[in-house]
XYZ file of C-alpha atoms in Angstrom:
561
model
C -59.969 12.550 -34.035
C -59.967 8.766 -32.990
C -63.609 9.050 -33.391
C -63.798 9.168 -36.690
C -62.530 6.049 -37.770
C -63.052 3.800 -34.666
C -65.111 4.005 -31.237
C -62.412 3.221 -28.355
C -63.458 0.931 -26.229
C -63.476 0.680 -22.175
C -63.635 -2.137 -19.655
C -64.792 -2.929 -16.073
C -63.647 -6.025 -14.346
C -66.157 -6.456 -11.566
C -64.565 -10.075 -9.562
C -67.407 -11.019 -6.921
C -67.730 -14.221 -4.736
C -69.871 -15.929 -7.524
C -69.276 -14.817 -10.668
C -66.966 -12.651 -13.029
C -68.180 -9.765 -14.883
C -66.986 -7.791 -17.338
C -69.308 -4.425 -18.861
C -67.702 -3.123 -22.225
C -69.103 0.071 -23.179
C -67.649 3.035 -25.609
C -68.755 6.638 -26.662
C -70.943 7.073 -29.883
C -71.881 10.590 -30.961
C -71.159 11.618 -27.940
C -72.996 9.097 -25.490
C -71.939 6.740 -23.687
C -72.927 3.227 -25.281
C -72.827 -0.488 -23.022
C -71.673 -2.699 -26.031
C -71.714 -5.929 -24.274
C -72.120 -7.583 -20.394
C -70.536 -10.784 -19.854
C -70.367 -13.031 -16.981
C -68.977 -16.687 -15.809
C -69.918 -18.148 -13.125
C -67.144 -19.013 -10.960
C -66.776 -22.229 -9.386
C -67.341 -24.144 -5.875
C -64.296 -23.772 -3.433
C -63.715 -25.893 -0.971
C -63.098 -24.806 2.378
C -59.450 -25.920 2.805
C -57.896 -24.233 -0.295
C -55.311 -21.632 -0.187
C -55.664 -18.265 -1.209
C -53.214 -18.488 -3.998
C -55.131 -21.454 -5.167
C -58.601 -19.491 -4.974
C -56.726 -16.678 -6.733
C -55.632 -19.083 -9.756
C -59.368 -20.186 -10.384
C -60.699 -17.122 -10.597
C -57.668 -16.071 -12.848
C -58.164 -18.828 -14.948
C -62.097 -17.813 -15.453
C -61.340 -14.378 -16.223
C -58.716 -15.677 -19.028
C -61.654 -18.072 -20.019
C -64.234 -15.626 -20.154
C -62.026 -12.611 -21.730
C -60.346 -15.369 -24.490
C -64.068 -16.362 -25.237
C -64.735 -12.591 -26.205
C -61.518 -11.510 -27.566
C -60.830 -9.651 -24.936
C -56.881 -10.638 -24.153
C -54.607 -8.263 -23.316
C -57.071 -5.494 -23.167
C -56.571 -2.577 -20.279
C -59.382 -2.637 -17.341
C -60.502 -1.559 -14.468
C -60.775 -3.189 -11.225
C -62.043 -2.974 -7.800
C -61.255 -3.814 -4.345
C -64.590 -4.109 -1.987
C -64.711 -4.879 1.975
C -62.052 -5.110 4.758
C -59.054 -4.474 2.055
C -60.178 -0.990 1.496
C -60.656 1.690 4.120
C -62.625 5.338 3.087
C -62.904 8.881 5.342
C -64.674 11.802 4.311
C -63.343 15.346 5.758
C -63.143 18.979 4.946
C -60.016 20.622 4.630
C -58.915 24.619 4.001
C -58.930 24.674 -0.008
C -55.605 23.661 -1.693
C -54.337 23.195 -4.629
C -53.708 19.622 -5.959
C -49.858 19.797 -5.440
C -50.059 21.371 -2.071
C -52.906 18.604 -1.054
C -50.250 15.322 -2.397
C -47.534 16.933 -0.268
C -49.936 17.515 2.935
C -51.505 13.444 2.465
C -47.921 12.380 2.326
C -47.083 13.700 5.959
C -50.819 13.641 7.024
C -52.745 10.364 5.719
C -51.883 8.199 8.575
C -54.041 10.672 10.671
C -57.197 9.819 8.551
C -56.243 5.886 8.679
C -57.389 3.655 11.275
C -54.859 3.163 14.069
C -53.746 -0.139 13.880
C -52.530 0.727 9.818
C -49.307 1.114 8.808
C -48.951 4.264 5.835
C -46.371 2.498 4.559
C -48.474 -1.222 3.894
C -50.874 0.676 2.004
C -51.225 2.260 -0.890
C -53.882 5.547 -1.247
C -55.186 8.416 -2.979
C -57.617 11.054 -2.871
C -59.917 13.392 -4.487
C -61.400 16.729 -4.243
C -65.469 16.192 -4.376
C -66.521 19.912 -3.988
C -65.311 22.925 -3.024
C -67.411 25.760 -0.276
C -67.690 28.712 1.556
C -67.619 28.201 5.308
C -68.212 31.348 7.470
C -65.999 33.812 4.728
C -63.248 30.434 4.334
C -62.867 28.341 1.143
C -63.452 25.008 2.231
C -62.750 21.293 -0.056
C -64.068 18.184 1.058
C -62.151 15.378 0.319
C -62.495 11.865 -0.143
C -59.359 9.634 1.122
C -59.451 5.937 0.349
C -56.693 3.636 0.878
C -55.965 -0.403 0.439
C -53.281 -2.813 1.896
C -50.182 -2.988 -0.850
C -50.801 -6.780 -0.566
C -54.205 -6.504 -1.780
C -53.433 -4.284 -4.251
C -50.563 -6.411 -5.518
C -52.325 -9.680 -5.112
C -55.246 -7.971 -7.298
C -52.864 -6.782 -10.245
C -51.244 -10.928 -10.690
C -54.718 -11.922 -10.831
C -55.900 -9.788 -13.468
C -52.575 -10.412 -15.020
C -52.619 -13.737 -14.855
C -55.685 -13.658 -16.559
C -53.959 -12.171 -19.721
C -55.825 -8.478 -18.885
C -54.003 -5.403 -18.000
C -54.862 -3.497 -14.663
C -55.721 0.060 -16.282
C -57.013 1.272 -12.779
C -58.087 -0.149 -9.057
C -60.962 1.943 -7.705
C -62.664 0.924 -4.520
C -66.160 -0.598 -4.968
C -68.500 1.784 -3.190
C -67.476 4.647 -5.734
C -67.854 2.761 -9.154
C -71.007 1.592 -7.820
C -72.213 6.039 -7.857
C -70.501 6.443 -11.141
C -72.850 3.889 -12.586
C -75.809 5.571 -11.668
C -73.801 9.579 -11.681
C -75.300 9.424 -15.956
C -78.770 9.729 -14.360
C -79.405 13.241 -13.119
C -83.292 12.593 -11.495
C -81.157 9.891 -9.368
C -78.247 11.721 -8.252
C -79.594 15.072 -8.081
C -81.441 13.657 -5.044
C -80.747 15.443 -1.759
C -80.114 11.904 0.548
C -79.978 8.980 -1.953
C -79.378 5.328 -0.808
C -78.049 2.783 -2.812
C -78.242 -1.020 -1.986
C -76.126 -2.820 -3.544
C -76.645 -6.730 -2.570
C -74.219 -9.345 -3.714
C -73.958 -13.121 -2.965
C -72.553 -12.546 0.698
C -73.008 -9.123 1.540
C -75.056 -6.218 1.007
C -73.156 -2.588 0.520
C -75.152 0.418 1.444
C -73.921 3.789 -0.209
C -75.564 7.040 0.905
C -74.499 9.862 -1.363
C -75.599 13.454 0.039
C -75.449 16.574 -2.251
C -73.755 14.145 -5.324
C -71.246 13.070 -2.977
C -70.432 10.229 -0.869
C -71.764 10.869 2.907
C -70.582 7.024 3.970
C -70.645 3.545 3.441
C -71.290 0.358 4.909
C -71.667 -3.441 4.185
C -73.304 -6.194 6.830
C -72.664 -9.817 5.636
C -75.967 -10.661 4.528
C -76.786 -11.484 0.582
C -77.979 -13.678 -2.225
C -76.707 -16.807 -1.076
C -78.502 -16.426 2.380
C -81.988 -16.923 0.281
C -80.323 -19.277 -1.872
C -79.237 -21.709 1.475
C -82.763 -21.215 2.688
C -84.247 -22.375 -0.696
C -81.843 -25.691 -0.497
C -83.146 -26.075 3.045
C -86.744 -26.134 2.352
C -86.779 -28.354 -0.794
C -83.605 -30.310 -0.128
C -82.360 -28.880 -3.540
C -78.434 -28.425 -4.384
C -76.769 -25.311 -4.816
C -77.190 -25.244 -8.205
C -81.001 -25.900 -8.062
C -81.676 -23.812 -5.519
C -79.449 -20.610 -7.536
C -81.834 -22.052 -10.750
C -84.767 -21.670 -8.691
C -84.138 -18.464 -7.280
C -83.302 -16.645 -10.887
C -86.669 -18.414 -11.686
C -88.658 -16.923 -9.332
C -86.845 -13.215 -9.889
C -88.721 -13.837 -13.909
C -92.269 -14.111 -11.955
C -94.394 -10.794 -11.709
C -96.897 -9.817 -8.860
C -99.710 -11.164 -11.158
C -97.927 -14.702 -11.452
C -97.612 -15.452 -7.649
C -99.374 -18.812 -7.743
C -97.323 -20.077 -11.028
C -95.502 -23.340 -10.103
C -91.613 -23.945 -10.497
C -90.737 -27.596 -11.916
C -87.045 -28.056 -10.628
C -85.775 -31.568 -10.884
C -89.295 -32.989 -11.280
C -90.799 -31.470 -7.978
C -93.066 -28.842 -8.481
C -92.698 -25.529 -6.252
C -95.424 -23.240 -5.920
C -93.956 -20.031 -6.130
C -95.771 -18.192 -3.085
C -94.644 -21.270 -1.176
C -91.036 -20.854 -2.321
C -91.146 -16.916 -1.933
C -92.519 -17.586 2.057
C -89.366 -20.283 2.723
C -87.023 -17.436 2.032
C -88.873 -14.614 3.967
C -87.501 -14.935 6.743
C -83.605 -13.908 5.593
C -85.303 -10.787 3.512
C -86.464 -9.712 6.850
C -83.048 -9.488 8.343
C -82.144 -7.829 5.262
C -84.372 -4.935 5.710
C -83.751 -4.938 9.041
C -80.182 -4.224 8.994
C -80.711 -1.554 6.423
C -83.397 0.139 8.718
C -80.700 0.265 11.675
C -77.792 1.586 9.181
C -80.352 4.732 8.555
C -81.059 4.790 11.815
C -77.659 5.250 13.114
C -75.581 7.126 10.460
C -78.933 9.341 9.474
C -80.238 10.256 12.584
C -83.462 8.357 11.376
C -84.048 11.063 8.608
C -85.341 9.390 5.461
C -83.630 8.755 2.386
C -85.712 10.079 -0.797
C -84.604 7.885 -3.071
C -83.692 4.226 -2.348
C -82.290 2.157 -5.445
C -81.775 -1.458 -5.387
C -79.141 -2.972 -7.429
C -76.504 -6.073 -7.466
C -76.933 -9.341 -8.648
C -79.071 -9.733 -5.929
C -81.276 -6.821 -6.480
C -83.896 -8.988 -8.836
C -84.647 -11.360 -5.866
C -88.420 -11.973 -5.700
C -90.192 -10.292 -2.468
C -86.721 -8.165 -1.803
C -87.792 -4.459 -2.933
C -91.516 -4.807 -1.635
C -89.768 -6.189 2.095
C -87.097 -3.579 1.990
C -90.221 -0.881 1.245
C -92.261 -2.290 3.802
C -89.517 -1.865 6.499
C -88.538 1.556 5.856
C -91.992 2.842 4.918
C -90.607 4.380 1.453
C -90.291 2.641 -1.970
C -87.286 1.162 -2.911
C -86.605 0.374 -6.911
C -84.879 -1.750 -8.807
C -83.276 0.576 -11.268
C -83.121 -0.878 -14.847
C -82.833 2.210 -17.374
C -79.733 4.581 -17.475
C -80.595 7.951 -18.434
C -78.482 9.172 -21.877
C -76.554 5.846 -22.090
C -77.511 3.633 -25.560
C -77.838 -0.037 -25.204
C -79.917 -2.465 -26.393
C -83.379 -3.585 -24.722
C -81.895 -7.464 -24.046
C -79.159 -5.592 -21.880
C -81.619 -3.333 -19.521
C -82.856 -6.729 -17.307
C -79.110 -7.166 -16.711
C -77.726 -3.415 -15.252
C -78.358 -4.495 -11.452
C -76.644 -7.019 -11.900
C -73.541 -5.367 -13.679
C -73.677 -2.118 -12.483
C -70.508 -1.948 -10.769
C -68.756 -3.385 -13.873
C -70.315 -0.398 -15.653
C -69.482 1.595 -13.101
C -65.269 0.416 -13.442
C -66.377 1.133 -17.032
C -67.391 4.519 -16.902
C -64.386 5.814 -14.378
C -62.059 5.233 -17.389
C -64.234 7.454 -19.660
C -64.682 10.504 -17.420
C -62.184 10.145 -14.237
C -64.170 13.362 -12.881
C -66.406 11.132 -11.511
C -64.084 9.791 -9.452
C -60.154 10.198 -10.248
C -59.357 7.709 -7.149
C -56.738 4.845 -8.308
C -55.360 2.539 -5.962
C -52.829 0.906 -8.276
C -48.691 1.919 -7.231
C -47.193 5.208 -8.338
C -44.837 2.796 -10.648
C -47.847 1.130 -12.114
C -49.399 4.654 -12.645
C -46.621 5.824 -14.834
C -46.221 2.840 -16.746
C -49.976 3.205 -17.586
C -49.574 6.359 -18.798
C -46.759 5.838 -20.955
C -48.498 3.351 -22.514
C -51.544 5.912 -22.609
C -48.768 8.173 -24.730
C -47.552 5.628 -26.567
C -51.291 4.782 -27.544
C -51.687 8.402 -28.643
C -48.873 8.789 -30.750
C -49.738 5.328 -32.537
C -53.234 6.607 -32.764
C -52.196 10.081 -33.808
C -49.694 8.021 -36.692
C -52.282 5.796 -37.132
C -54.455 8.423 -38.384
C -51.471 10.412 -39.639
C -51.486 6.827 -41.931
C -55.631 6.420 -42.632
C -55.454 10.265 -43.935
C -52.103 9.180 -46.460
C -53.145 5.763 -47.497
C -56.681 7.863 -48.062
C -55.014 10.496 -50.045
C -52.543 8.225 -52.345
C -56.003 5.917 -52.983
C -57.518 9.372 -53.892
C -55.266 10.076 -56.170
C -54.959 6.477 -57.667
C -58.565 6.625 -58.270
C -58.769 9.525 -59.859
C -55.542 9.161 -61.745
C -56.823 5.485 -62.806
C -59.940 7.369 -64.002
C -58.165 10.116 -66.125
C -55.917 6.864 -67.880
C -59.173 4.771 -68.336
C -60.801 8.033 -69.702
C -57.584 8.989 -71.823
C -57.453 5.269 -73.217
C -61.492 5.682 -73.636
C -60.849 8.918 -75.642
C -57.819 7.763 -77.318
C -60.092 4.724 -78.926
C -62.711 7.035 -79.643
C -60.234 8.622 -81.347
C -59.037 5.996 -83.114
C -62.496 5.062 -83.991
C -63.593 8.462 -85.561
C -60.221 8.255 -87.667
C -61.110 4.768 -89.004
C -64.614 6.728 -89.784
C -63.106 9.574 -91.156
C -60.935 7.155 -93.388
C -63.673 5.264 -94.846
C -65.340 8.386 -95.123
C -62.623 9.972 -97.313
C -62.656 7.022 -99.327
C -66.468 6.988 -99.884
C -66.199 10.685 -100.771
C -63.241 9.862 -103.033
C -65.147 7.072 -105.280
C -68.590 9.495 -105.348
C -65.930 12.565 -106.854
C -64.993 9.052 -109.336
C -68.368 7.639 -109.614
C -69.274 11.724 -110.468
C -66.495 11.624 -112.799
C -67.726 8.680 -114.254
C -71.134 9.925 -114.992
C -69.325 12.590 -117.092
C -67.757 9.808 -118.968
C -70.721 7.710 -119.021
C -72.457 10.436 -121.411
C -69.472 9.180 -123.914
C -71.184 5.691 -123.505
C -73.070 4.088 -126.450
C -76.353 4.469 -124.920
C -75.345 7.427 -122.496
C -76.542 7.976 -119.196
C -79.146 5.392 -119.277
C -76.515 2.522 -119.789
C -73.872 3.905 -118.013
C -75.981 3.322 -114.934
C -76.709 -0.221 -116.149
C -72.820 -0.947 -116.198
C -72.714 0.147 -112.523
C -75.512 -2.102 -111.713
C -74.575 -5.049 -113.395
C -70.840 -4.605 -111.367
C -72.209 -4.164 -108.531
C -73.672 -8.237 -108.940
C -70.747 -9.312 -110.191
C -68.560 -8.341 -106.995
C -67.974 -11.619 -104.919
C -67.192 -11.802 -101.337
C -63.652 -11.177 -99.716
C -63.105 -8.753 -102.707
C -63.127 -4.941 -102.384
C -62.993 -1.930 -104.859
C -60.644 0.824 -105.020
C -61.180 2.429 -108.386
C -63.531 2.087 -111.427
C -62.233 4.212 -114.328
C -63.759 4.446 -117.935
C -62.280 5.451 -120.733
C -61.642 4.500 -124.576
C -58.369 2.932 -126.598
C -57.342 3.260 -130.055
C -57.831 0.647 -132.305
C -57.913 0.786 -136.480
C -61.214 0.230 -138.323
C -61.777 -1.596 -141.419
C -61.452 1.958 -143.121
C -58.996 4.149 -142.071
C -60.251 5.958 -139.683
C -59.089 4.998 -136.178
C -61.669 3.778 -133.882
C -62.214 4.613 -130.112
C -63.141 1.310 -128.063
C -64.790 1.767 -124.353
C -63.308 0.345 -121.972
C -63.580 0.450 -118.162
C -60.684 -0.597 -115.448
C -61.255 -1.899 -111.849
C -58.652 -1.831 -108.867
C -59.135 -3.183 -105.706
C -58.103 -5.957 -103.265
C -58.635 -9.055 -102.080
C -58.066 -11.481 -99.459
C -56.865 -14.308 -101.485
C -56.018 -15.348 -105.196
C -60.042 -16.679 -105.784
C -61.876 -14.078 -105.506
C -60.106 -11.972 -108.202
C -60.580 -14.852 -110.426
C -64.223 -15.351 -109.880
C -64.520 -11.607 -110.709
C -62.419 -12.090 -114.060
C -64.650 -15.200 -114.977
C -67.695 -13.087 -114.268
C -65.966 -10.412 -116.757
C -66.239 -13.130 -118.996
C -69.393 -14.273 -118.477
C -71.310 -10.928 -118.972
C -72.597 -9.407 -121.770
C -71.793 -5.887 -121.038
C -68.264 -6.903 -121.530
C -65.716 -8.623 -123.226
C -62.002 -9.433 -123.601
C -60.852 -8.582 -120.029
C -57.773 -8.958 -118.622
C -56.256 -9.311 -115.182
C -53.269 -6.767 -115.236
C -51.429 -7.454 -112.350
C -51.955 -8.968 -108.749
C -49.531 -8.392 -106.501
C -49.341 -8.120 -101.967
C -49.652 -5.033 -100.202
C -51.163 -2.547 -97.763
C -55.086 -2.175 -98.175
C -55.541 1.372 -99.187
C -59.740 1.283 -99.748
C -61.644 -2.056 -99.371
C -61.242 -3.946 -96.208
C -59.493 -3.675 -93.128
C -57.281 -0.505 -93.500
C -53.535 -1.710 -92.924
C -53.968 -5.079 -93.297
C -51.958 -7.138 -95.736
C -54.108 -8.497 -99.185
C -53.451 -8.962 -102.791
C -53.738 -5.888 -104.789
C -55.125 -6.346 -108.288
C -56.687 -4.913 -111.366
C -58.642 -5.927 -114.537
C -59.100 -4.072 -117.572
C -62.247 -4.930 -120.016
C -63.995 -3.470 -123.409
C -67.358 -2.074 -122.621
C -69.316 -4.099 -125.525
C -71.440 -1.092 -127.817
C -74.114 -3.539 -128.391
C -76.507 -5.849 -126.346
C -79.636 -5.471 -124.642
C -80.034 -3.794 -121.916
């Protein structure tokens, strides 16, 4: 499940004579993926120094390089190479894994060589395959042990560094887990793998996928790098500069010339000065095939190592052994991008450490202490469990948030409706009272028939008010109807007269309305009744607090209209 919130990463810590290197890689979808190769170059040693001294400045560039990256404190792998580890391959009768840690523990100092101690070293094993022999089950077995010093001086150094030891494998097997992803390579019946570095060269021969033996003859980079400083009187760094140079150059660009600290080197020229050690190279190789193959050839021959890239190396190495030798720069099924392919010979035993931590069938050897072991995988369960919580947390905090979205929806849509609500209410308010004053205004029609005039000036009346209404006033009610009053004669005499209710905001605007009472010839002798506060009922903003007021008026029987 950790893969679907984050892509755990791995690390190999490859620690040469030159340089440190560190390959980062993790699995995407499924593949493996090389996320970044870094390197620092480490730097010149004198003679005379210690070992613990040497040890501190190539601590302190692994610290520099890993604090550069933010890479502190992370878990890798690392490797032990040359005369501090010691392999053997044999077949045994087939037995289980328990049965096979019990056997080693009374049995592995037959396997070592004589003059070492089982109990200065630390080892482990692993099952490669398992046969028939004539009707027998038969494992071979791959035992590979390292002094306890080494080991221990290895694990301060990365520690030192600020990086946790996660595994120590021996160099030779990283180097065929690198190239393990690429099926066309190791599906090859005798495969060779040269892997030259800045003082040696390592050659691997892997039989059948497995391991047949391994071998390493001090001869490397730094041999054509001393011959380059030779010829042109160049420093180390120049002549290193120069070399890289000339690994850029293609077969077409032969007679291109180098500038290096103004002198110009004609790059034939500079390939020639060097031929000489590529010679010896090619030379060893030819007698390791020679002696541990019985002269058969190898079918495939892969070049790789920092040193790999040297210019003139694969077409020497070809001519020597009469079969081509490549410099492999593609990994079958592994995603990276195209600026990291020029650089996998030159990290592809830091890949390699890399890839041992993602599938340990590979190879499952670990040199580290039994102590060490344990410790690692506590920490491995103590990973799990904060990575199974972890997630345990992601899927909670996911859920509440869930529900807090969706919850903050239903209040915002609640609120929403409940002003929507309120809205239509207001509507249906105003609504009402439009529909009570036409039922009036209906009523008053009726009336208006009682009207000197009738209908006709009726609708005048309601026209003329309608002008006479000034702003920040409002109507509530119009009613007409007729008072008593005694005639010259006897008789009693009904006067029209109309009243208007409404409110206000302030005192003036009910006055202006009187004065245009007044004013107009429809009507005469009004009079303000009352005007008083209170709650709009009508006109204007329902609840709000205005003057209330009405005026009463005689509906003149004359005039024009």
């Amino acid at each position: 499940m950790m893969t679907m919130f984050s892509h755990r990463r791995f690390f190999g810590l490859d620690i040469g004579n030159s340089a440190v290197k560190i390959a980062e890689i993790s699995i995407r979808g499924g593949k493996v993926s090389v996320e970044r190769l870094l390197k620092m170059d480490l730097p010149a040693m004198a003679d005379d120094l210690s070992d613990q001294e040497r040890r501190d400045l190539i601590s302190s560039a692994v610290r520099n390089l890993c604090q550069r990256n933010g890479l502190l404190n992370r878990q890798m792998a690392g490797n032990l190479s040359g005369a501090f580890v010691a392999s053997r391959l044999f077949a045994l009768p087939s037995l289980s894994q328990e049965e096979l840690v019990v056997y080693f523990q009374q049995h592995a100092q037959e396997y070592l060589p004589a003059r070492v101690n089982l109990s200065e070293v630390e080892f482990d094993f692993q099952v490669l395959k398992e046969e028939m022999r004539e009707g027998k089950e038969i494992g071979q077995i791959i035992l590979a042990a390292a002094r306890k010093q080494a080991v221990d001086d290895h694990m301060k150094l990365m520690e030192g560094a600020g990086v946790f030891p996660g595994c120590m494998d021996a160099s030779s097997m990283s180097l065929i887990n690198t190239f393990s992803l690429n099926p066309h390579l190791i599906a090859s019946k005798l495969l060779a793998i040269i892997d030259v570095g800045h003082l040696s060269t390592k050659v691997l021969v892997v039989k059948d996928r497995i391991l047949s033996f391994a071998i390493e003859f001090p001869l490397g980079g730094d041999s054509v790098t001393k011959a380059l400083q030779a010829r042109y009187a160049l420093d180390s760094k120049q002549a290193e500069e120069l070399k890289h140079r000339l690994s850029g150059i293609g077969n077409k660009e032969n007679d291109e010339v180098i500038a290096v600290d103004q002198v110009n080197i004609p790059a034939q020229e500079a390939v020639g000065s060097y031929r000489q050690e590529l010679d010896k190279m090619a030379e060893e190789i030819k007698k390791i095939r020679q002696y541990h193959g019985g002269g058969k050839n190898w079918q495939r021959i892969i070049l790789t190592g920092g040193g790999a890239k040297t210019k003139g190396l694969a077409e020497v190495i070809s001519a020597g052994l009469a079969y081509q030798a490549e410099v492999v720069k593609s990994l079958e099924g592994v995603l990276y991008d195209d600026t990291i392919s020029e650089s996998i010979p030159e990290f592809s035993l830091a890949i390699g450490l890399a890839l041992k931590q993602v599938n340990p069938l590979i190879n499952s050897i670990n040199l580290l202490p039994e102590a060490q072991r344990q410790r690692i995988d506590h920490n491995k369960t103590s990973h799990d469990i904060f990575s199974n919580a972890r997630i345990g947390g992601i899927l909670l905090v996911g859920t509440l948030s869930l529900f807090l979205l969706f919850g903050g929806f239903f209040y915002l849509f609640n609120k929403f409706n409940d002003k929507k609500a309120l809205k239509i209410k207001t509507q249906w308010q105003v609504a009402k009272a439009v529909r009570d004053l036409n039922r009036q205004i209906k009523d008053y029609l009726s009336a208006g028939e009682k009207l000197p005039g009738g209908r006709n000036r009726y609708s005048y009346v309601m026209f003329q008010m309608s002008k006479m209404i000034p702003q920040g006033l409002w109507l509530n009610s119009l009613a007409i109807g007729s008072r008593m009053k005694a005639g010259e004669s006897d008789d009693i005499e009904q006067i029209p007269q109309i009243t208007v209710s409404g409110n206000c905001d302030a005192e003036q605007p009910a006055i202006e309305f009187l004065k245009t009472f007044e004013k107009s010839p429809l009507f005469s002798s009004p009079e303000l009744k009352f005007m008083e506060k209170g709650k709009a009922s009508g006109g204007g903003p329902l609840g709000s607090d205005q003057l209330k007021f009405e005026i009463k008026a005689v509906i003149k029987t004359g005039g024009t209209l």
